[in-house]
XYZ file of C-alpha atoms in Angstrom:
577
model
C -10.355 -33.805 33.859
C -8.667 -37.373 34.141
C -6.404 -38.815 36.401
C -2.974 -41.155 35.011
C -1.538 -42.980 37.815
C 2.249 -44.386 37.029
C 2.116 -47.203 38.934
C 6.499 -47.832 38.793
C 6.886 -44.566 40.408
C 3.527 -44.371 42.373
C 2.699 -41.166 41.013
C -0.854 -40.136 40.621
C -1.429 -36.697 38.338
C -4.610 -34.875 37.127
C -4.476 -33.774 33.687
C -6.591 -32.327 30.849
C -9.720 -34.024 28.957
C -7.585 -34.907 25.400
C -3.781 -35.203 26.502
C -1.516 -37.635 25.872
C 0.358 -39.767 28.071
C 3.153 -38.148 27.132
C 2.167 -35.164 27.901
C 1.633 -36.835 31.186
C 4.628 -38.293 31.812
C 6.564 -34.832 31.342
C 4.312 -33.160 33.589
C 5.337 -35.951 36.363
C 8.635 -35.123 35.516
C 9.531 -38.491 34.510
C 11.871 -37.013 31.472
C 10.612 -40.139 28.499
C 12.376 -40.507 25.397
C 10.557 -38.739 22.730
C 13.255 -37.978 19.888
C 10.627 -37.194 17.408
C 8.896 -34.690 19.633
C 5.744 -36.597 20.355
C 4.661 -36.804 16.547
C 4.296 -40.574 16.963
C 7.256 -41.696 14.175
C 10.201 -43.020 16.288
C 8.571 -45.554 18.933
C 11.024 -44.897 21.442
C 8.267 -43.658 24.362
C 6.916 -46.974 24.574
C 4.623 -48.011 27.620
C 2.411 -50.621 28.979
C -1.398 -49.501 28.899
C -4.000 -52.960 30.326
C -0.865 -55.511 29.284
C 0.059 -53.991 25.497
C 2.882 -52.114 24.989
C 1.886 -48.752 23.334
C 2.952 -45.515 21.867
C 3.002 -43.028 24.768
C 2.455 -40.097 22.785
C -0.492 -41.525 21.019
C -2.431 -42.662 23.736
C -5.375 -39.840 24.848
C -7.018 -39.605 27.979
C -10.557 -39.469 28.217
C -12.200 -37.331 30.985
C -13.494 -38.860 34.060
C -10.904 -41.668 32.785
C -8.125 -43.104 35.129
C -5.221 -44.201 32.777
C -2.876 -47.028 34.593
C 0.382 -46.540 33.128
C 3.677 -48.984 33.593
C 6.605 -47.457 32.234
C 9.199 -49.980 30.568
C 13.151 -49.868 31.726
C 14.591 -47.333 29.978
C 18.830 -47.235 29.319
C 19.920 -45.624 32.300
C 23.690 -44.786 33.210
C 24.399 -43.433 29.791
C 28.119 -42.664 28.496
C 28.549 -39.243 29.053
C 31.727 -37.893 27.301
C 33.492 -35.272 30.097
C 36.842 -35.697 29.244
C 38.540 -33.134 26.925
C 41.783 -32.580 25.012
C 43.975 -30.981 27.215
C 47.141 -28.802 26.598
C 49.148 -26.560 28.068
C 47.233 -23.179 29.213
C 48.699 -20.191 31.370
C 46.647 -19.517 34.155
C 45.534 -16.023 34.499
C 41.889 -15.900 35.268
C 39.389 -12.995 34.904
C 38.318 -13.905 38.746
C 40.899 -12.296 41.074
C 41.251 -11.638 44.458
C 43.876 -8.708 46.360
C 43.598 -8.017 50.152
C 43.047 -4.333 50.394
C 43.894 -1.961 53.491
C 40.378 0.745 53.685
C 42.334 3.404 55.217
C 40.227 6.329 56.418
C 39.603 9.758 54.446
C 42.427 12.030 55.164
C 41.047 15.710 56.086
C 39.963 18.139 52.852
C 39.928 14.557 50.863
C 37.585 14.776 47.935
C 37.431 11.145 46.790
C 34.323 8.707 47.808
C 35.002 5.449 49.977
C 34.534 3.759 46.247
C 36.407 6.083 44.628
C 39.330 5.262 46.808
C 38.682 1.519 46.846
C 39.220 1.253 42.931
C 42.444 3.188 43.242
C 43.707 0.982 45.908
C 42.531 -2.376 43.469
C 44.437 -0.571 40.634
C 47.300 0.370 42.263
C 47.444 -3.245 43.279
C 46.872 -4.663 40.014
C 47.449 -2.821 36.555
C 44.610 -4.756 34.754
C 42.129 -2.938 36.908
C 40.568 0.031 34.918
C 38.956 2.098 37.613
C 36.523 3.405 35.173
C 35.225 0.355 33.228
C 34.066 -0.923 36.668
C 30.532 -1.111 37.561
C 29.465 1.118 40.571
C 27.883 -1.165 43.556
C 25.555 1.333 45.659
C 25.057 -1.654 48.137
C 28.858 -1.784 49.098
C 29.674 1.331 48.693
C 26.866 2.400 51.310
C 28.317 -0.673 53.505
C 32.421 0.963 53.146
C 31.809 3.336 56.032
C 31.227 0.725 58.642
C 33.265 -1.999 57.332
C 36.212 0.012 57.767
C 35.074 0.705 61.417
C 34.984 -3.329 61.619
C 38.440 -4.060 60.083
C 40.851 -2.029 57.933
C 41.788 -4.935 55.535
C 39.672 -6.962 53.645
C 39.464 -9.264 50.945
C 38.280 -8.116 47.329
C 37.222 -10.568 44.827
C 36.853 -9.052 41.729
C 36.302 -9.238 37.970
C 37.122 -7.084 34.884
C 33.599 -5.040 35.234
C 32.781 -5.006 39.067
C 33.372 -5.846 42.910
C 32.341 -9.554 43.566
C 32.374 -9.640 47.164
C 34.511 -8.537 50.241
C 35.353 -11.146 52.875
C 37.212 -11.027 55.783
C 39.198 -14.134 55.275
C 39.897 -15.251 51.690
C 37.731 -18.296 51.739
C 37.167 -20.231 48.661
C 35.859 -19.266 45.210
C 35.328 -21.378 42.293
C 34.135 -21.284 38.711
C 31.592 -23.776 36.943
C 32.027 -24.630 33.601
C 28.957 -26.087 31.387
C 28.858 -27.769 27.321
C 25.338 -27.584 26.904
C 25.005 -30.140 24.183
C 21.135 -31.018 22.267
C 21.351 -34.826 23.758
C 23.878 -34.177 26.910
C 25.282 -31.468 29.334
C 28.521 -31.788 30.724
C 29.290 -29.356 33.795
C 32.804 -28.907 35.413
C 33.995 -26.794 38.817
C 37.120 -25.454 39.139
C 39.388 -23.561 41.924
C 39.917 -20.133 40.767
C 43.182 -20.494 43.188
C 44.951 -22.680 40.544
C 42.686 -24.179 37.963
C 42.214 -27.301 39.939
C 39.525 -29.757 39.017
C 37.221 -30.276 41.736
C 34.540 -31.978 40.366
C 32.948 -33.032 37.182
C 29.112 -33.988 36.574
C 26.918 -34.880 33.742
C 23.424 -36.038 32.618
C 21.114 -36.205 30.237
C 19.717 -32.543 28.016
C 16.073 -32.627 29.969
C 14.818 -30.764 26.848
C 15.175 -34.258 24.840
C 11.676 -34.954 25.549
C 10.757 -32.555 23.388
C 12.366 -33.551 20.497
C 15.813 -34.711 19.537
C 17.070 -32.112 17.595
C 17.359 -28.310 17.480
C 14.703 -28.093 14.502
C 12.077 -29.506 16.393
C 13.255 -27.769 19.747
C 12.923 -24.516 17.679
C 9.593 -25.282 16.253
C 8.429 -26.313 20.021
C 9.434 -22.700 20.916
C 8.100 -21.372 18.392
C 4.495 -22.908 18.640
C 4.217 -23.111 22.697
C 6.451 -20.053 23.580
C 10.428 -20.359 25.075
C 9.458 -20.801 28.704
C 9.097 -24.590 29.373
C 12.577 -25.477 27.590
C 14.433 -22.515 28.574
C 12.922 -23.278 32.167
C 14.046 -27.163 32.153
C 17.770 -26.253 31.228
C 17.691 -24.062 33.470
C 17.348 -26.032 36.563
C 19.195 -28.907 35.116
C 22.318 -26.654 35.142
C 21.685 -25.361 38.613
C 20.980 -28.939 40.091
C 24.197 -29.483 38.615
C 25.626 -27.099 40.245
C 24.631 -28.360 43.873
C 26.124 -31.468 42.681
C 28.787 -30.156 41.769
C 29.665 -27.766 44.800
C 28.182 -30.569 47.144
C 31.119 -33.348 45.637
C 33.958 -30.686 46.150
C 32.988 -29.739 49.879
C 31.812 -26.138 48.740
C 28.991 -23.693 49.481
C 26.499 -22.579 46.030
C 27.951 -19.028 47.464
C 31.494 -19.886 46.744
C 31.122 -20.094 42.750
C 31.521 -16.363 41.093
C 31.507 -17.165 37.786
C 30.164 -19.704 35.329
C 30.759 -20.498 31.370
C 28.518 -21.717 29.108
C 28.850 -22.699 25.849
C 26.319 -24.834 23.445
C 25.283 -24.306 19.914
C 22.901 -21.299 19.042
C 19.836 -22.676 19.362
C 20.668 -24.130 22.863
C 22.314 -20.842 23.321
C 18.965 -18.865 22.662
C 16.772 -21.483 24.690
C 18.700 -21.015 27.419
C 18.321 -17.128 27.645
C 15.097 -17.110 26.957
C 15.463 -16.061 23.570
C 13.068 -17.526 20.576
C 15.240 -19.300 17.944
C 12.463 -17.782 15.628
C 15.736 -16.324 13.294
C 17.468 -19.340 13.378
C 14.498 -21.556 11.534
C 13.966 -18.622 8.907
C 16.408 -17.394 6.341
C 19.255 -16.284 6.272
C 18.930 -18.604 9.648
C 21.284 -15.922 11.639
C 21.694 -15.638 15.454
C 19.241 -13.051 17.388
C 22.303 -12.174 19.275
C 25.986 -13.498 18.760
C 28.574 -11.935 20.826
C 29.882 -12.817 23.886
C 27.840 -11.912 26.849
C 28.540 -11.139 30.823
C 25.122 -11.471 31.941
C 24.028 -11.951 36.364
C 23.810 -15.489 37.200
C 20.858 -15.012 39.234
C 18.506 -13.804 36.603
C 18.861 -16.829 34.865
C 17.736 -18.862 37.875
C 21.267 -20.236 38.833
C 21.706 -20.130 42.610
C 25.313 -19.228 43.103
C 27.036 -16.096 44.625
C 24.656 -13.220 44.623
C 26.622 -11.341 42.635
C 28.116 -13.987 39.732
C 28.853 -13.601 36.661
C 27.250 -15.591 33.697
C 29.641 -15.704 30.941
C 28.333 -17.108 27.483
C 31.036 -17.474 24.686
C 30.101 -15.846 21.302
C 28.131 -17.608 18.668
C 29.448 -17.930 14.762
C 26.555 -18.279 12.404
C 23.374 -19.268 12.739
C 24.324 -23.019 13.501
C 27.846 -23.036 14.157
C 27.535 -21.765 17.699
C 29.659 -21.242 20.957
C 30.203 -25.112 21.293
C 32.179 -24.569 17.720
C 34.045 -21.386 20.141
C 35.062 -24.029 22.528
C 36.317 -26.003 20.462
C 38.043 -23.680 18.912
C 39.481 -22.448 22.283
C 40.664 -25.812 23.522
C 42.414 -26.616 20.243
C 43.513 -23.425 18.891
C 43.872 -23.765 15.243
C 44.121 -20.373 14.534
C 47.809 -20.803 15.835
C 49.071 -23.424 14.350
C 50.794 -23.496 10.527
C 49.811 -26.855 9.458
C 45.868 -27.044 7.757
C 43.744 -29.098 10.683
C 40.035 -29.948 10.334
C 37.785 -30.559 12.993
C 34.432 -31.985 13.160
C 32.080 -32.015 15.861
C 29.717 -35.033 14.834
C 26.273 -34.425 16.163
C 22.934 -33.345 14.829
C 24.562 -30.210 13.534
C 28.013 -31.529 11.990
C 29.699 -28.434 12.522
C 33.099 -28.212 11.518
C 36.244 -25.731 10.976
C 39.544 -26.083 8.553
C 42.288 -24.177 8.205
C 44.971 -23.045 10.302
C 46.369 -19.444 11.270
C 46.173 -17.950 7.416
C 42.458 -18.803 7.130
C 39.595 -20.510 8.746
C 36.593 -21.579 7.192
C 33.273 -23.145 8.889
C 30.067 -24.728 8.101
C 27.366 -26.514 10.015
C 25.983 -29.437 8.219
C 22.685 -31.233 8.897
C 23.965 -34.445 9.562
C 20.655 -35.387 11.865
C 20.157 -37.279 15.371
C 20.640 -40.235 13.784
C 24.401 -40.947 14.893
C 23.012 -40.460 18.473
C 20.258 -43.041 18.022
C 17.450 -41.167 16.978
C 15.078 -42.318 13.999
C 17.290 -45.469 14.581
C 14.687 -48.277 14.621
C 16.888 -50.075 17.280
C 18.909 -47.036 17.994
C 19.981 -45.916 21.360
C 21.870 -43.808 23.096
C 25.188 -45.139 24.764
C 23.575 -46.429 27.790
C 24.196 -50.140 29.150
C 23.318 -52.381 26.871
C 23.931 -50.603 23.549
C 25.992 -52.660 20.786
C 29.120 -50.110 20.835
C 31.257 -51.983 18.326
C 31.031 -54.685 15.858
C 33.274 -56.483 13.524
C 32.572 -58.822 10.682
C 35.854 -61.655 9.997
C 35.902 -64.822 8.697
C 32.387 -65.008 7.823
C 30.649 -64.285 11.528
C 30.087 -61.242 13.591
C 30.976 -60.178 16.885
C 30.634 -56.989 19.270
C 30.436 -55.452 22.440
C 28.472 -53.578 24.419
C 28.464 -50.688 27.098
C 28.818 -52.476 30.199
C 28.969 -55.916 29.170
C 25.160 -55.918 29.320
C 23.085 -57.910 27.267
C 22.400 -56.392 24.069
C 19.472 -53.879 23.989
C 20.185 -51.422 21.095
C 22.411 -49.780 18.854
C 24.515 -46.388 19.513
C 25.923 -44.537 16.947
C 29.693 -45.829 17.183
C 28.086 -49.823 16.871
C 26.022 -48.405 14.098
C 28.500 -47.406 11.558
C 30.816 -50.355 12.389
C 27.653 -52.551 11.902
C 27.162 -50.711 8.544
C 31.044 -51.228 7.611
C 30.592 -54.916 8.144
C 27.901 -55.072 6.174
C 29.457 -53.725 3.426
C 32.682 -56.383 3.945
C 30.359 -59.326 4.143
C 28.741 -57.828 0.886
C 25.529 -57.691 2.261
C 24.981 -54.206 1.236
C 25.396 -52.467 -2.416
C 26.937 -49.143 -3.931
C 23.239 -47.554 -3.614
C 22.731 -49.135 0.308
C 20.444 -51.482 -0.793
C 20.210 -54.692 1.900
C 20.332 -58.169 0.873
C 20.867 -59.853 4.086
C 20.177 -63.062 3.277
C 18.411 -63.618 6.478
C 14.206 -64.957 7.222
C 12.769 -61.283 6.530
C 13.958 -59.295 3.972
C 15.316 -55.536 4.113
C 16.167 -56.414 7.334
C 19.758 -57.965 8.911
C 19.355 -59.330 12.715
C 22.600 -58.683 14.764
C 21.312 -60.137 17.749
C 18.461 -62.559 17.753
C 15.805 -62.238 20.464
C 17.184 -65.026 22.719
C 20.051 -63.536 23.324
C 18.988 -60.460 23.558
C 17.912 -57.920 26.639
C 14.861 -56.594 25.036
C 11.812 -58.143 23.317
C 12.975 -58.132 19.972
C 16.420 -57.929 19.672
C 18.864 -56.032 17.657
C 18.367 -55.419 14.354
C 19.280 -53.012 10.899
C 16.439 -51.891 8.703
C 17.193 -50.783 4.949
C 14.961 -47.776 6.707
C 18.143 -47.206 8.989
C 20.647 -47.423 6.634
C 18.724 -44.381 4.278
C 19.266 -42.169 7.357
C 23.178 -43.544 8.175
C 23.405 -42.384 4.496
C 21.635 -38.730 4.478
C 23.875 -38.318 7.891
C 27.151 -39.679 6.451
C 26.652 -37.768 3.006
C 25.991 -34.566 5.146
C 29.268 -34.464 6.915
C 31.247 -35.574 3.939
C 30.013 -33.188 1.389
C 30.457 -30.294 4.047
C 33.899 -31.299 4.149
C 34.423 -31.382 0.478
C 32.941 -27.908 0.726
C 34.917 -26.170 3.149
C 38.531 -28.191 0.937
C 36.601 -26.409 -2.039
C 36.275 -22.637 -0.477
C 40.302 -22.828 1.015
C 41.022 -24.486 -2.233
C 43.162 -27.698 -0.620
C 42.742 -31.357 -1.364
C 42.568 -34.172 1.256
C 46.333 -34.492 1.352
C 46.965 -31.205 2.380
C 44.840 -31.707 5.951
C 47.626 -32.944 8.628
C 45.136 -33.363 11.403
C 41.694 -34.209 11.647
C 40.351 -33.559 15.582
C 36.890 -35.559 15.668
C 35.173 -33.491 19.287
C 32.397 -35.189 20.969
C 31.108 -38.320 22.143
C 30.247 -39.881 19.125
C 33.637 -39.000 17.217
C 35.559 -40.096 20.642
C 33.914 -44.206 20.405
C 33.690 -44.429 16.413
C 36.525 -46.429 14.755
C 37.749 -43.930 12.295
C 38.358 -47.458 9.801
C 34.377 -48.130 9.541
C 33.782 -44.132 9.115
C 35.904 -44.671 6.083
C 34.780 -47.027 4.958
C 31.290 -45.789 4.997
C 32.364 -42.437 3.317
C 31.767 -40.256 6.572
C 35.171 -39.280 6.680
C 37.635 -39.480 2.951
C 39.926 -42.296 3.000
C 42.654 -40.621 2.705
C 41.735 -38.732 6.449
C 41.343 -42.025 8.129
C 44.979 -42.118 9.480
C 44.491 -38.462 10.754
C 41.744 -39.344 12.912
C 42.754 -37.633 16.941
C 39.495 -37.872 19.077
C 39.819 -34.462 21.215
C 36.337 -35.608 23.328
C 34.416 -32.490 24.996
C 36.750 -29.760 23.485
C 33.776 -27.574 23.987
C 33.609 -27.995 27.569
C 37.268 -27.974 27.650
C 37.488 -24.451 25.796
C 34.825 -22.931 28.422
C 36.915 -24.197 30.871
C 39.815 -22.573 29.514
C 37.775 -19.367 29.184
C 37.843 -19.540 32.866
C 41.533 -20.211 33.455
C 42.871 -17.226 31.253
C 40.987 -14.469 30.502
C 42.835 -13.233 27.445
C 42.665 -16.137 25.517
C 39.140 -16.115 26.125
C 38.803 -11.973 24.900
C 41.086 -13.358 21.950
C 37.874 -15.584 20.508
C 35.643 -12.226 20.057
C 38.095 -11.393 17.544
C 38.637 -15.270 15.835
C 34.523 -15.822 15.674
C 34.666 -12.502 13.613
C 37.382 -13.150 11.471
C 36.106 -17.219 10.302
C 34.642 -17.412 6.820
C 31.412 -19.269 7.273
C 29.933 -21.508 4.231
C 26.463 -21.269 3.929
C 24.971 -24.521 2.525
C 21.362 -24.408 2.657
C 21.079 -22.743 -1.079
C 24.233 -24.053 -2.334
C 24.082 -25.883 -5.939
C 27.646 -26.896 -4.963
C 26.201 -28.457 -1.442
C 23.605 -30.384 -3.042
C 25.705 -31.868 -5.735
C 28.103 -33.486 -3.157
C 25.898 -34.490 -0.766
C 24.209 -36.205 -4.073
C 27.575 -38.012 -5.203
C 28.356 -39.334 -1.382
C 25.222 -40.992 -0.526
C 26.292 -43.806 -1.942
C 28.724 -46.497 -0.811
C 31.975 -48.040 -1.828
C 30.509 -51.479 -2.037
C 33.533 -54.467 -1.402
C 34.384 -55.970 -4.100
């Protein structure tokens, strides 16, 4: 065995003859940046081993060895995206509450205590299907001398069982949660009026096992579901402290929570191996929408809760994608709307309440800072914007802190200015005219908040162009399968964090989005969390998505010769003339 001692965060672990540092750091629960999953390529786990700054995941310990380890300051206080597109929504939850009178058996009556309780809930409220509901031997047993202690109570109640009974109504809330593969975003609401009560959000702890879903999958896959399903888990249910803590609320009062995320987060969170998803045909192990028990998925909440995942579409268009398509509903509307979700899955949906069509495209963490030499999420100090005019170049960062990286919304306007000042060609190549070549140095070390400053490799700009060509050919292919050109798209609703802090000018002129859909650009933010939110709020619009996600035409790209051609024809750039 050998010891590693942190000596930042004066831990001191024991680990295994042959492991990593890496290794060691996640087992001290230290949560380091390893986007590429430990396999050494994206130098973003950095350290400090006797004075030299070193791969973390490429370090081995030696037994009998005791490995001093200084971790370097990572981004902290990262840009979270909460905030959704709201609109009008009725409220008319599936959580409700009635104040019942137990009246006592009349003589030669034949009905049980719970047979009598469900007819008093449905003669209260229609909705209430005596039948459907789920038979609680616990209470039931307890009806006898709870009548004996007060003849009206307090039912709280959901479409397939009996809650709790309280004496006093109390409060009871719902938790909503957009699981995403870089962030989670978790929300509590009053199931009195829809109230917002709290909101909190942090980083996906799962990230240090890779940035995307492919290499979460494989993880799985290789070392079994248990330590990422496991990590998510208790992320979401320290959230939840937080969350009931900020409002003033007891764990006990929450009775239901939401989750959406795409499938693979989806699976990993159940417990479920993604094996399906990273074989073809790449479909779901399970898609529908489930009403599972809180509690057996480690969430410490009412004893009785309800854990409520929305239904997955395909194999990579997943319940985020049902969110969205909750919160902006374009299944109702008559004009053609496209929305894009740009992440590492690019999925996206077009059409309006004749048709909907939806692919997932694999646009790659690279928009989120991943396989980025310089790239970062948007944490203080990451070059948000930029703009090339007159000759010199400005831009900002998150926080006003000195500059320490690039996120993906400073990385395509960085890439658009590059292509004004003419730097770049049709074919991306760099010609920077700067001391090393292939290379163009935004901000030089001196000014700076890191060690080498903030630079663009012609490395970085073949992955802005394999993620850019991505989304744009899956848009050309879902115009293609509804037959529509560009014109005929009124709205385009760009959901998440990336989509909400990227100038839709520079993602033109890049070729992520069509020129002619610049001017359509409406950043909805977290419509996924918003839709599981709504899910919450009004119960039928929520049933009313089993029925969508079954009805959407999905486009399967990964053995289309029409895929491949576009995403061919838009890796290239419109250089400036």
């Amino acid at each position: 065995m050998a010891w590693v001692k942190f000596v930042r965060e004066n831990i001191e672990i024991e680990m295994e003859d042959g492991a990593s540092v890496l290794e060691a750091e996640i087992r001290a629960g230290l949560r380091p940046d390893a986007p590429c999953g430990g396999l050494g390529k994206c130098g973003k786990c950095l350290v400090k081993i006797n004075g030299e700054v070193v791969k973390a995941c490429q370090v081995r310990i030696s037994e009998g060895e005791t490995c001093v380890v200084e971790t370097l300051d990572r981004a902290g206080s990262e840009k979270i995206l909460t905030d959704g597109f709201n609109r009008e929504v009725v409220f008319e939850p599936g959580l409700r509450m009635v104040q019942v009178e137990l009246e006592k058996a009349r003589p030669g009556e034949k009905r049980s205590d719970w047979q009598r309780l469900l007819d008093e809930l449905a003669e209260m409220d229609s909705d209430v299907e005596p039948e459907r509901m789920e038979v609680d031997l616990k209470l039931a047993g307890e009806l006898y001398g709870m009548r004996r202690d007060s003849d009206d109570w307090y039912v709280i109640y959901s479409g397939r069982r009996i809650l709790e009974m309280r004496k006093q109504a109390g409060r009871r809330c719902l938790a909503a949660f957009d699981i995403g593969t870089t962030t989670i975003a978790g929300y509590l609401l009053d199931s009195e009026d829809g109230r917002m009560l709290a909101v909190e959000s942090r980083m996906n702890p799962q990230a240090q096992y890779g940035a995307d879903v492919i290499m979460r999958a494989n993880y799985a896959l290789e070392h079994g579901t248990d330590v990422l399903s496991r990590c998510i888990r208790e992320a979401v249910n320290e959230m939840l402290g937080v969350l009931a803590g900020d409002a003033g609320i007891s764990r006990e009062d929450i009775f239901q929570v939401c989750i959406v995320g795409n499938t693979c987060m989806h699976h990993l969170f159940l417990g479920i191996s993604p094996a399906s998803l990273v074989h073809a045909p790449y479909t779901p192990a399970v898609s529908e929408r489930l009403v599972l028990n809180a509690g057996d998925y480690g969430l410490d909440v009412q004893r009785k809760a309800e854990l409520i995942m929305l239904p997955d579409i395909a194999g990579y268009v997943g319940a985020d994608t049902c969110g969205c398509l909750l919160a902006l509903r374009q299944d109702q509307k008559d004009e053609i709307s496209l929305m894009i979700d740009i992440g590492t899955n690019g999925e996206m949906v077009l059409g309006n309440r004749n048709r909907l069509v939806t692919c997932s495209t694999a646009a790659g963490p690279a928009f989120e800072g991943a396989k980025i030499e310089c790239g970062m999420r948007g944490a203080a100090g990451a070059v948000d914007h930029v703009k090339y005019e007159d000759g010199k170049w400005d831009y900002t960062t998150v926080g006003n802190q000195p500059a320490v990286g690039l996120c993906g919304s400073g990385l395509i306007d960085l890439v658009a200015g590059l292509l004004d000042a003419g730097m770049l060609d049709e074919n991306g190549a760099l010609s920077s005219g700067q001391e090393k070549q292939g290379v163009f140095m935004l901000v030089p070390l001196e000014q700076a908040g890191n060690e080498r400053g903030v630079y663009l490799t012609q490395k970085d700009i073949g992955e802005v162009q394999l993620a850019k060509a991505a989304i744009a050919a899956g848009i050309q292919m879902l115009m293609k399968r509804l037959g529509i050109t560009e014109e005929e798209i009124c709205s385009v609703y760009i959901a998440g964090a990336f989509g909400n802090y990227m100038d839709p000018v520079s993602a033109g002129k890049i070729g992520l989005l069509p020129a002619a859909l610049v001017k359509k650009v409406e950043p909805v933010g977290n419509a996924a969390g918003e839709g599981a939110k709504i899910a919450l709020v009004n119960e039928r619009e929520m049933l009313e998505m089993d029925e969508l996600v079954g009805k959407i035409d999905f486009v399967e790209l990964a053995a289309s010769g029409d895929f491949q051609d576009y995403f061919i024809d838009e890796l290239g750039f419109e250089a400036n003339e």
